[in-house]
XYZ file of C-alpha atoms in Angstrom:
772
model
C 19.923 111.487 113.275
C 22.766 114.143 112.467
C 24.786 115.486 115.277
C 22.894 118.810 114.909
C 19.579 117.207 114.963
C 20.314 115.342 118.264
C 21.608 118.347 119.779
C 18.228 120.070 118.934
C 16.431 117.060 120.194
C 18.176 116.963 123.483
C 17.677 120.916 123.813
C 13.883 120.508 123.133
C 13.602 117.447 125.658
C 15.534 119.659 128.395
C 13.192 122.979 127.576
C 10.276 120.324 127.801
C 11.515 119.089 131.313
C 12.157 122.444 132.640
C 8.720 123.754 131.363
C 6.809 120.997 132.951
C 8.838 121.144 136.131
C 8.057 124.777 136.417
C 4.360 124.132 135.887
C 3.982 121.398 138.635
C 2.239 122.965 141.683
C 4.993 124.181 144.042
C 4.990 123.505 147.596
C 3.681 126.464 149.689
C 6.235 128.436 151.639
C 5.703 130.348 154.757
C 7.737 131.986 157.203
C 8.961 130.284 160.312
C 10.676 131.019 163.472
C 13.269 128.476 164.626
C 14.620 128.580 168.115
C 17.745 126.832 168.355
C 19.868 125.678 171.529
C 23.083 127.644 171.035
C 25.197 125.318 172.922
C 24.768 122.513 170.081
C 26.760 124.581 167.441
C 29.677 122.564 165.955
C 32.872 124.347 167.158
C 34.249 124.066 163.918
C 31.881 126.820 162.619
C 32.516 130.357 163.455
C 29.164 131.817 164.106
C 25.663 130.582 164.672
C 24.648 132.531 161.227
C 27.299 130.196 159.405
C 25.701 126.937 161.276
C 21.926 127.737 160.498
C 22.999 127.849 156.769
C 25.214 125.107 156.607
C 24.571 121.441 155.469
C 25.240 120.512 158.917
C 22.283 122.099 160.285
C 20.005 121.338 157.523
C 21.463 118.082 156.070
C 17.785 116.544 156.355
C 16.361 119.087 154.211
C 15.632 119.218 150.599
C 17.190 122.856 150.264
C 19.589 124.843 152.028
C 18.428 127.408 154.259
C 18.512 131.260 153.884
C 17.768 133.028 157.034
C 15.800 136.203 157.017
C 16.428 137.258 160.390
C 19.395 135.760 162.593
C 18.302 136.129 166.561
C 21.349 136.062 168.965
C 20.748 138.407 171.647
C 17.247 137.994 173.348
C 17.380 134.315 172.254
C 19.165 132.204 169.773
C 17.378 131.052 166.049
C 16.355 132.590 162.858
C 13.444 133.000 160.659
C 13.249 131.707 157.226
C 10.971 130.800 154.427
C 10.286 127.246 154.517
C 7.848 125.036 152.853
C 5.965 122.235 155.220
C 8.782 119.429 154.566
C 11.335 121.473 155.549
C 9.838 122.784 158.800
C 8.953 119.166 159.855
C 12.494 118.313 159.154
C 13.518 121.035 161.425
C 11.468 119.787 163.931
C 13.352 116.687 164.237
C 16.660 118.478 164.742
C 17.882 117.635 168.133
C 19.584 121.070 167.985
C 15.886 122.740 167.446
C 13.916 123.787 170.568
C 10.630 124.972 168.605
C 9.766 125.716 165.150
C 6.477 127.734 164.552
C 4.959 129.948 162.186
C 5.052 133.688 161.695
C 2.009 135.333 162.660
C 0.551 138.989 162.224
C 0.146 141.275 165.298
C -1.735 144.749 165.387
C -1.183 148.181 166.894
C -2.864 148.626 169.635
C -4.222 151.790 169.466
C 0.595 167.653 176.734
C -1.058 167.476 180.002
C -0.698 163.799 181.198
C 2.828 164.229 182.604
C 1.156 166.788 184.936
C -1.656 164.464 185.544
C 0.868 161.754 186.567
C 2.100 163.874 189.669
C 5.258 164.999 187.286
C 6.525 168.588 188.689
C 9.239 170.934 187.134
C 11.017 172.269 190.386
C 10.993 169.224 192.677
C 10.490 165.356 192.459
C 11.252 162.798 189.754
C 11.809 164.968 186.562
C 14.514 167.075 188.439
C 16.311 164.195 190.478
C 16.498 162.210 187.159
C 17.777 165.041 185.117
C 14.403 164.375 182.804
C 15.923 160.761 181.954
C 18.705 162.392 180.186
C 21.078 159.267 180.290
C 18.499 156.413 179.308
C 17.699 155.221 176.127
C 14.060 154.124 175.208
C 13.599 151.924 172.583
C 9.996 152.001 170.744
C 9.048 148.965 168.562
C 6.219 150.255 166.207
C 5.975 152.177 162.859
C 8.877 154.103 162.763
C 8.932 157.844 163.131
C 9.136 161.232 161.574
C 12.132 162.865 162.765
C 11.500 166.647 161.774
C 8.938 166.919 164.571
C 10.020 169.390 167.245
C 9.420 166.636 169.753
C 12.519 165.052 168.271
C 14.931 168.362 169.051
C 18.091 167.589 170.680
C 18.714 171.373 171.550
C 20.648 171.590 174.844
C 20.912 167.904 175.383
C 24.225 166.417 176.703
C 26.035 164.093 174.488
C 24.767 160.549 173.666
C 25.361 158.020 176.328
C 28.670 156.277 176.086
C 26.795 152.725 176.126
C 24.603 153.547 173.202
C 25.634 151.344 170.264
C 22.985 151.461 167.729
C 22.756 152.969 164.420
C 20.865 155.321 162.063
C 19.843 153.019 159.223
C 19.040 154.795 155.787
C 16.617 154.286 153.028
C 13.821 156.172 151.008
C 13.071 159.601 152.860
C 15.497 158.894 155.681
C 19.128 159.969 155.643
C 21.714 159.490 158.387
C 21.250 163.513 159.398
C 17.811 162.533 160.233
C 19.206 161.138 163.856
C 20.721 163.420 166.508
C 21.356 163.467 169.964
C 17.634 162.862 170.784
C 16.710 160.443 167.998
C 19.966 158.408 168.633
C 19.117 155.461 166.635
C 16.731 154.250 163.876
C 16.196 150.716 161.952
C 13.657 149.264 160.036
C 12.868 145.067 159.773
C 10.830 144.283 156.361
C 12.108 140.703 155.989
C 9.217 138.973 157.844
C 6.957 141.302 155.929
C 8.089 140.844 152.797
C 8.147 137.349 152.952
C 4.675 137.086 153.796
C 3.422 139.924 151.405
C 5.600 139.864 148.522
C 8.996 142.069 148.174
C 7.026 144.751 146.319
C 4.615 145.086 149.152
C 6.759 148.035 150.265
C 9.333 149.013 147.823
C 6.558 148.998 145.164
C 4.131 150.971 147.158
C 6.584 154.165 147.772
C 3.392 156.540 147.752
C 1.916 154.650 150.774
C 5.166 153.482 152.894
C 8.522 153.816 153.191
C 11.274 151.157 152.894
C 13.004 153.076 155.707
C 12.553 154.023 159.567
C 10.316 156.831 158.495
C 6.625 156.931 159.634
C 3.910 156.324 157.026
C 1.322 155.445 159.874
C 1.742 158.151 162.358
C 1.519 155.551 165.568
C 5.032 155.271 165.975
C 5.910 159.021 166.045
C 3.086 159.246 168.512
C 4.210 156.674 170.810
C 7.760 157.646 171.054
C 7.036 161.166 171.416
C 4.633 160.477 174.404
C 7.095 158.498 176.102
C 10.442 160.664 175.614
C 9.039 163.596 173.333
C 11.154 166.908 173.568
C 9.506 170.130 175.168
C 7.549 171.929 172.167
C 5.736 175.200 172.867
C 2.661 176.271 171.084
C 1.609 172.554 170.572
C -2.119 172.059 169.689
C -4.300 169.784 167.314
C -6.383 172.466 165.122
C -6.798 174.775 168.205
C -7.636 171.408 170.658
C -5.292 170.782 173.842
C -3.065 173.970 173.379
C -0.052 174.502 175.444
C 3.420 172.970 175.802
C 3.691 169.309 174.480
C 6.317 167.076 176.241
C 6.738 163.312 176.682
C 7.007 161.811 180.149
C 10.971 161.888 180.195
C 11.634 164.722 178.146
C 15.299 164.199 177.835
C 15.388 160.722 177.268
C 17.017 159.308 173.980
C 14.821 157.631 171.522
C 15.773 154.771 169.472
C 13.038 153.485 166.764
C 12.418 150.175 165.765
C 10.542 149.951 162.678
C 8.464 146.532 162.687
C 5.109 147.298 162.072
C 3.906 148.719 158.306
C 0.928 150.381 157.250
C -2.334 148.780 156.813
C -0.534 145.263 157.394
C 0.670 144.881 160.757
C 3.562 143.415 162.469
C 5.185 140.149 161.987
C 6.390 138.009 164.777
C 9.856 137.366 163.071
C 10.331 141.512 162.839
C 9.091 142.023 166.234
C 11.932 139.488 167.406
C 14.525 141.216 165.036
C 13.507 144.740 166.589
C 13.849 143.094 170.216
C 17.130 141.442 169.365
C 18.838 144.740 167.681
C 17.499 146.962 170.445
C 19.145 144.919 173.319
C 22.189 144.502 171.553
C 22.006 148.313 170.700
C 22.069 149.119 174.298
C 18.588 150.331 174.901
C 17.382 150.814 178.809
C 13.532 150.858 178.123
C 11.633 149.020 175.469
C 8.068 150.359 174.614
C 5.727 148.196 172.588
C 2.281 149.080 172.129
C 1.703 145.639 170.023
C -0.806 142.699 170.634
C -2.119 139.693 169.504
C -4.741 139.847 166.334
C -6.972 137.098 167.091
C -8.477 137.594 170.386
C -6.558 134.418 171.574
C -3.800 134.908 173.955
C -0.501 133.117 172.516
C 1.227 130.547 175.261
C 4.226 132.343 176.607
C 6.659 130.131 174.310
C 4.635 130.897 171.205
C 4.323 134.698 171.965
C 7.175 136.958 170.379
C 6.795 139.992 172.692
C 6.933 137.479 175.635
C 10.019 135.847 174.454
C 11.543 138.747 173.100
C 10.706 140.464 176.641
C 12.277 137.881 178.657
C 15.721 138.176 176.975
C 15.604 141.798 177.391
C 14.463 141.611 181.033
C 17.465 139.076 181.747
C 19.752 142.100 180.479
C 18.083 144.418 182.916
C 16.233 146.321 180.185
C 12.467 147.305 181.457
C 9.583 146.202 178.578
C 6.421 148.024 178.819
C 3.352 146.714 176.751
C -0.391 147.742 175.848
C -2.983 145.853 177.487
C -5.272 145.771 174.117
C -8.452 147.581 173.346
C -10.844 145.117 173.518
C -12.675 145.986 176.699
C -14.792 146.010 178.822
C -15.058 142.290 177.782
C -13.568 140.029 180.703
C -10.372 138.158 179.826
C -9.513 140.375 177.014
C -6.167 141.592 178.231
C -3.219 140.430 176.284
C 0.901 140.656 176.904
C 0.271 138.135 180.079
C 3.865 137.339 180.888
C 5.100 138.327 184.349
C 8.646 139.762 182.940
C 6.811 142.625 181.313
C 4.639 145.406 182.599
C 1.126 145.240 181.112
C -0.542 148.996 180.753
C -4.223 149.583 180.609
C -5.798 153.095 179.806
C -7.631 155.788 182.022
C -8.769 158.960 181.478
C -6.920 162.481 182.249
C -8.616 165.420 183.536
C -9.153 166.934 180.197
C -11.805 166.523 177.474
C -12.868 167.959 174.075
C -16.922 168.481 175.055
C -19.611 168.868 172.327
C -23.319 169.303 172.802
C -26.038 167.813 170.749
C -29.300 169.945 171.005
C -32.526 168.418 170.000
C -35.472 170.405 168.492
C -37.597 169.676 171.873
C -34.570 171.827 173.676
C -33.175 168.823 175.335
C -29.505 168.870 175.390
C -26.805 165.731 175.531
C -22.957 165.910 176.221
C -20.506 164.324 174.158
C -17.016 164.603 172.745
C -15.303 165.544 169.432
C -12.148 166.908 167.965
C -13.840 168.073 164.718
C -12.214 171.463 163.867
C -13.883 172.418 160.444
C -16.741 175.070 159.474
C -19.293 174.511 162.138
C -22.984 173.913 161.588
C -25.211 176.712 161.268
C -27.124 178.219 164.267
C -30.493 176.787 162.511
C -31.886 173.327 163.394
C -31.465 170.429 161.219
C -33.302 167.472 160.236
C -31.818 164.109 161.944
C -32.352 160.631 160.890
C -31.461 157.347 162.044
C -30.797 154.936 159.202
C -30.951 151.758 161.567
C -34.428 152.304 162.074
C -35.326 150.991 158.615
C -32.332 150.237 156.827
C -30.991 147.271 158.747
C -27.616 146.306 160.489
C -25.430 147.941 157.520
C -27.161 151.159 157.558
C -27.240 151.449 161.321
C -23.329 151.246 161.794
C -23.220 153.340 158.498
C -21.003 151.103 156.572
C -19.770 151.793 152.904
C -22.493 152.176 150.352
C -25.353 151.218 153.075
C -26.944 154.863 153.154
C -29.826 156.193 150.644
C -28.468 159.574 149.600
C -32.167 160.652 149.283
C -32.677 159.756 152.637
C -29.899 161.408 154.601
C -28.832 164.383 152.190
C -28.782 167.649 154.166
C -29.351 165.890 157.518
C -27.693 164.818 160.934
C -27.292 161.226 160.566
C -27.017 158.896 163.802
C -24.372 156.054 163.528
C -23.969 153.166 165.679
C -20.521 152.672 166.883
C -18.792 149.265 165.771
C -17.600 146.973 162.917
C -15.620 149.933 161.101
C -13.351 152.802 162.167
C -15.287 155.410 163.809
C -14.019 158.217 161.394
C -14.712 156.152 158.296
C -18.507 156.483 159.317
C -18.531 160.157 158.928
C -16.943 159.611 155.683
C -19.632 157.744 154.442
C -22.112 160.088 155.676
C -20.292 163.134 154.013
C -20.274 160.988 150.489
C -24.015 159.896 150.819
C -24.655 163.856 151.486
C -25.277 164.248 155.150
C -23.806 167.315 156.760
C -23.119 165.672 160.131
C -22.976 162.689 162.589
C -23.916 161.437 165.746
C -22.024 158.489 166.876
C -23.875 156.492 169.605
C -22.041 153.621 171.283
C -23.581 150.388 171.762
C -24.115 148.744 175.206
C -20.526 147.146 175.006
C -18.947 150.560 174.649
C -21.252 151.973 177.559
C -20.482 155.495 178.205
C -17.071 155.686 177.275
C -16.261 158.516 174.927
C -13.148 159.218 173.063
C -12.318 162.404 170.691
C -11.843 161.912 166.816
C -10.962 164.341 164.348
C -13.852 163.633 162.104
C -14.125 164.898 158.641
C -17.637 166.452 159.201
C -19.378 167.947 162.150
C -19.537 164.883 164.359
C -19.963 164.270 168.135
C -19.311 160.685 170.147
C -22.368 160.059 172.539
C -22.693 157.268 175.273
C -24.979 154.177 175.016
C -27.821 156.018 177.094
C -28.034 159.295 175.595
C -27.983 157.520 171.979
C -31.087 155.452 173.007
C -32.711 158.505 174.175
C -31.908 160.484 170.896
C -32.854 157.490 168.702
C -36.402 157.465 170.829
C -36.933 161.155 169.919
C -36.172 160.766 166.199
C -38.459 157.559 166.062
C -41.486 159.371 168.170
C -41.159 162.811 166.603
C -42.946 163.957 163.438
C -40.099 166.339 162.672
C -37.045 165.630 164.426
C -34.306 168.442 164.153
C -30.973 168.847 166.148
C -27.797 170.870 165.821
C -23.978 169.987 167.381
C -22.115 172.568 169.199
C -18.385 172.237 169.823
C -17.145 173.689 172.816
C -13.049 173.081 172.306
C -10.833 171.999 175.161
C -12.286 171.899 178.796
C -9.373 171.079 181.738
C -10.224 169.933 185.308
C -12.718 167.515 184.576
C -13.945 165.458 187.460
C -13.840 162.299 188.199
C -10.637 161.546 186.536
C -9.055 159.020 186.244
C -11.420 156.613 185.218
C -10.966 153.303 183.466
C -11.378 153.545 179.820
C -14.036 151.735 178.501
C -11.820 149.971 175.784
C -9.650 149.010 178.256
C -8.821 145.374 178.130
C -9.613 143.569 181.421
C -8.530 140.579 183.338
C -8.492 138.088 184.438
C -5.553 136.668 183.020
C -6.352 134.029 180.333
C -3.344 132.169 180.579
C -2.313 132.266 184.149
C -5.180 133.654 186.558
C -2.606 133.196 189.447
C -0.984 136.289 188.152
C -3.167 139.396 187.775
C -3.187 141.535 184.560
C -3.261 144.414 183.643
C -0.764 145.468 185.962
C -1.758 149.042 186.381
C -3.523 151.784 184.140
C -2.210 154.921 182.800
C -3.338 157.898 180.767
C -4.492 156.437 177.448
C -7.549 158.685 176.520
C -7.346 161.653 174.132
C -3.629 161.945 174.401
C -1.646 164.840 172.344
C 1.515 163.530 170.708
C 3.637 164.299 167.498
C 2.297 162.880 164.071
C 3.419 162.059 160.832
C 3.177 164.186 157.508
C 2.344 160.783 155.390
C -1.166 160.604 156.521
C -4.055 162.906 157.833
C -5.083 162.942 161.549
C -7.834 160.288 160.831
C -5.382 157.767 159.029
C -8.202 157.467 156.168
C -6.664 157.539 152.528
C -8.875 160.714 151.523
C -7.958 162.688 154.656
C -5.194 164.948 153.200
C -5.079 167.383 156.119
C -1.435 167.892 157.458
C -1.023 168.300 161.553
C 2.151 168.544 163.367
C 0.393 166.846 166.445
C -2.408 164.589 166.700
C -4.775 163.370 169.483
C -5.317 159.667 170.009
C -6.786 156.967 172.239
C -5.898 153.528 173.357
C -3.819 151.466 175.286
C -1.149 152.081 172.683
C -1.258 155.935 174.305
C -1.054 154.498 178.002
C 1.820 152.092 177.271
C 4.483 155.020 176.552
C 3.477 156.826 179.812
C 4.976 153.666 181.650
C 7.663 153.373 179.253
C 8.614 156.992 179.910
C 8.203 156.772 183.517
C 10.700 153.624 183.730
C 13.145 155.866 181.921
C 12.831 158.268 184.825
C 13.076 155.770 187.502
C 15.778 153.917 185.796
C 18.031 157.197 185.746
C 16.933 158.186 189.267
C 17.815 154.595 190.455
C 20.232 152.794 187.955
C 20.571 149.799 190.457
C 16.797 149.069 190.077
C 16.187 145.738 188.207
C 13.023 146.186 185.564
C 10.935 143.967 188.607
C 12.046 146.455 190.824
C 10.894 149.761 188.785
C 7.654 147.895 188.052
C 6.822 147.375 191.785
C 7.520 150.814 192.458
C 4.953 152.012 189.959
C 2.575 149.091 191.128
C 2.658 149.732 194.825
C 2.204 153.260 194.751
C -0.411 153.463 191.914
C -3.703 155.267 193.115
C -6.873 153.661 193.466
C -8.794 156.916 194.011
C -9.750 159.641 191.237
C -9.451 163.397 191.994
C -12.471 163.653 193.917
C -10.703 161.081 196.300
C -13.485 158.495 195.283
C -12.706 154.887 194.175
C -12.104 154.637 190.629
C -14.827 154.269 188.329
C -15.368 151.987 185.150
C -16.146 154.307 182.198
C -18.221 151.175 180.513
C -20.594 150.809 183.494
C -20.377 153.742 185.610
C -19.660 151.478 188.556
C -16.763 151.324 190.846
C -13.962 149.427 189.184
C -12.165 146.432 190.306
C -8.353 145.410 190.263
C -9.561 143.279 187.283
C -10.094 146.210 185.412
C -7.087 148.456 186.499
C -4.612 146.329 188.271
C -2.731 147.862 190.842
C -4.241 151.293 189.900
C -3.507 154.379 188.127
C 0.192 155.452 187.530
C 1.358 157.913 190.318
C 4.828 159.021 189.412
C 4.632 161.790 192.472
C 4.976 158.608 194.913
C 6.893 156.058 192.568
C 10.535 157.750 193.037
C 10.212 156.748 196.768
C 8.119 153.387 197.088
C 9.724 152.381 200.416
C 9.610 148.949 199.628
C 10.033 146.957 196.548
C 9.197 143.281 195.383
C 12.080 142.007 193.040
C 12.060 139.012 190.900
C 15.051 137.508 189.030
C 15.477 134.787 185.915
C 15.143 131.823 188.512
C 11.782 133.281 190.018
C 10.216 133.156 186.517
C 11.795 129.728 185.721
C 10.025 128.812 188.951
C 6.547 130.319 187.930
C 6.654 128.687 184.523
C 7.514 125.186 186.330
C 4.624 125.781 188.305
C 1.688 126.276 185.766
C 3.089 123.268 184.198
C 5.802 123.805 181.478
C 8.281 121.069 181.302
C 12.148 122.312 180.927
C 12.181 122.002 177.348
C 9.494 124.075 176.741
C 11.003 126.911 179.197
C 14.061 126.814 177.462
C 12.271 127.970 174.333
C 11.705 131.149 176.556
C 14.748 131.332 178.584
C 17.572 129.798 175.800
C 19.345 128.258 178.379
C 18.855 124.834 180.131
C 16.507 124.693 183.394
C 15.476 122.187 185.544
C 12.133 121.942 187.392
C 11.806 121.056 190.823
C 10.281 117.599 191.426
C 7.802 118.954 193.980
C 5.327 121.464 191.942
C 5.554 124.812 193.583
C 2.789 127.056 193.877
C 2.300 129.441 191.153
C 0.958 132.312 193.272
C 4.396 132.430 195.331
C 5.677 134.219 192.222
C 7.109 137.352 194.259
C 4.932 139.929 192.487
C 3.418 143.134 193.734
C -0.082 141.868 193.307
C -1.674 138.856 194.694
C -4.224 136.678 192.758
C -5.138 133.658 194.514
C -6.840 130.668 192.618
C -9.302 128.062 193.830
C -10.665 125.249 191.961
C -14.696 125.100 192.126
C -14.471 121.114 192.470
C -11.546 121.156 195.271
C -12.852 121.172 198.989
C -10.050 123.649 199.659
C -11.139 127.108 200.664
C -7.765 128.232 202.072
C -4.143 128.993 200.651
C -1.040 130.354 201.913
C 1.291 132.943 199.664
C 4.793 134.101 200.452
C 6.342 137.445 199.491
C 9.784 139.168 200.221
C 10.001 142.847 200.089
C 13.313 144.855 200.013
C 13.675 148.341 201.782
C 14.811 150.863 199.526
C 13.845 153.928 201.489
C 16.058 156.630 202.663
C 16.096 154.986 206.108
C 17.860 151.513 206.581
C 16.272 151.388 209.911
C 12.471 150.829 209.400
C 9.260 149.174 210.928
C 6.320 148.568 208.278
C 3.089 147.559 209.753
C 0.300 145.484 207.657
C -2.868 146.379 207.055
C -5.799 144.537 205.120
C -8.579 146.595 203.325
C -11.481 144.600 201.992
C -13.795 146.111 199.398
C -17.115 146.375 200.627
C -19.406 143.234 200.045
C -16.268 140.962 200.399
C -17.324 139.545 203.769
C -16.986 136.029 202.926
C -12.911 136.764 202.588
C -10.522 136.733 205.101
C -6.860 137.712 205.000
C -4.359 137.268 207.496
C -0.595 138.480 207.074
C 2.169 136.686 209.167
C 3.983 138.389 210.682
C 2.198 141.518 210.506
C 5.205 143.625 211.506
C 8.311 143.934 209.458
C 11.492 145.107 210.866
C 14.314 146.304 208.507
C 17.761 147.295 209.336
C 21.203 147.993 207.644
C 22.061 144.089 207.791
C 18.423 143.166 207.066
C 17.273 144.801 204.039
C 14.910 141.891 202.831
C 12.142 140.291 204.818
C 9.411 137.850 204.103
C 5.856 137.336 204.870
C 3.179 134.928 204.354
C -0.355 135.787 203.372
C -3.132 133.472 204.206
C -6.487 133.674 202.348
C -9.466 132.171 203.308
C -12.903 132.084 201.342
C -16.356 131.092 202.277
C -16.962 129.650 198.981
C -17.316 129.732 195.217
C -18.786 132.839 194.136
C -19.664 133.879 190.151
C -17.490 137.024 190.365
C -13.708 137.743 192.024
C -13.543 139.064 195.312
C -10.789 141.502 196.237
C -9.224 143.826 198.948
C -5.718 145.242 199.407
C -2.818 144.466 201.650
C -0.768 148.059 202.604
C 2.871 147.925 204.492
C 2.842 150.992 206.107
C 5.839 152.948 208.023
C 4.050 156.357 208.672
C 5.600 157.919 205.628
C 5.154 155.125 202.821
C 1.949 152.988 201.784
C 2.996 149.875 199.962
C -0.153 148.759 198.191
C -1.021 145.523 196.781
C -4.168 144.284 195.354
C -5.240 140.918 196.243
C -7.733 139.201 194.237
C -9.299 135.971 194.914
C -11.435 133.753 192.099
C -12.497 130.288 191.484
C -12.168 128.315 188.003
C -13.534 125.264 186.564
C -10.900 122.666 185.922
C -10.397 121.981 182.445
């Protein structure tokens, strides 16, 4: 064969080989988060980044590792796109503590500062200078920086401790940041690894590859926590007044870790935590949670791991409890070092009224701001009567235009977004909608910016209206919109959607910690989407009204900023304690807090320690404090071994040989757990409090308050009196809980320490569990 022919033949073989190789199925690659023992790094390598990418780290792997994110603040490690073989190889690396797959998390989606007890003349606002020296980091969907709520007018210079940056990108220049919005970053590598590099960059009409907010959620939560004062604020005439965050002078740093319609990746969330702490934030607000309804163990939860690293550096972390209430065991974000916030109502509502043809009237709620219905009565129909489940829920393409055209349509709540049901009704020719709660939602109502005249009603009223439609030969109705109503009573009540305890991971720890305003909250909004978030909603609004524990969480974040400014020496645990022990357990009628879902008295499993009350949190009297060692002891007590705990703490730990009592964590609430198969009916837990009052010489007396019907529960406190002096600012005590026997539901009461000026209240929950 001639040389030229030989060359051609070899070239053909090479091309064929490459073609066959490329046609072979390639191993599936996923994003993994790898946690590494930082002390194992070879000294010859200058940084952990170099180590992770070197053959010294991945010698057993078939390909070198290219990290997506490198973490070196809240913990040590990296994320990378790996196949299963590479992941398994890394698991065998003695320097690696854990390897786990990246997962998607989801967002937990005015007047509230005054409702919390903040006043302009005296108190926490004035004493903290409205939080001007504190930076609140918000891990969310980014920000819309042009909003008045991000104005830096009259703000002093940026705190000297701030080390962050203003990252630029499409639609976001360096000038977007100022003395208010002091930093902005975005994290897309985990998102791109899962959905493809063009998931954002190739879809510029929907998202921005920058800190700019295309969703609205991030702008809303950031300005709820720390929005500047904005006069003449309203949403389409509703909730008119002065809008301001809980800490209106606090600085905002935005960390975009969530992307419109596609959630938040664990790897990006961890990168956000890592940078936020490195940048110098004082408070982190995270309205994000698990998306599968199952609580992850602490060592697999990015929010738990990231917040531990933040907490150990003095950064307070607030998280949302989730919106899967009122089902029990629905609360998420369960770690003891973060503050978990449920949602309550405030004393403002947006009433609407459904008037039936027979004259009966039913109260509901709506934020509809378009052309009202005519005064005449209109036909009303319930598609669920004959059309099956999808029609009852007004799902897409489920309604017969011939049956609903020109009529008011009753739609059951569930399975699809509330506002999208109205879009289905409108597209089918309906002229109005009654949105009826099911039994799960009970009587809890939230306002929505509907695309057609619509009103939400409770389950009981919905059943009555459906009965009228079924029994009447010519059922008719109309909807009347009544604007904004303030001074509503009772308030607060526990929102029906707010996630509930007990704690599914550690029943010895009560979660949620407390509730805060989370229903119909006015805050700034993006121009990138309409107030409903629907693709077809082209309306623009400076402010929007939303409900969810996502809205409750930034209220606590802002409150933490104020308390951190007023008490810079307080730890995150002390700040949480101040909020919890001063939280209210009565409404504005001085009655016990009520559960919106059932209209019955709520319990600490619903609201934790109570409703945030900043009029009292500034001066709590006593605080329950915690350090890293306390959290390690707790993790040992619930059965984690030292190596697993190191995944969370990123430092070596040693568990005591004798197992401790998990209930002894020095928490502001007390949750005592008995085994149903054990004969034990008594347990003693220990607590320590520190006097932070203005009087170093103080005497506190214990009082136990048991809820009605809890006659089988006995609580004894020893000693019953705590005496504090300048030399003895800490005192310890024991609480012995004795129960008559197992009950089907937890029993509860309160321990109150009082010196005549302060009341330091801790809920006590007693429950029985069946051993696994």
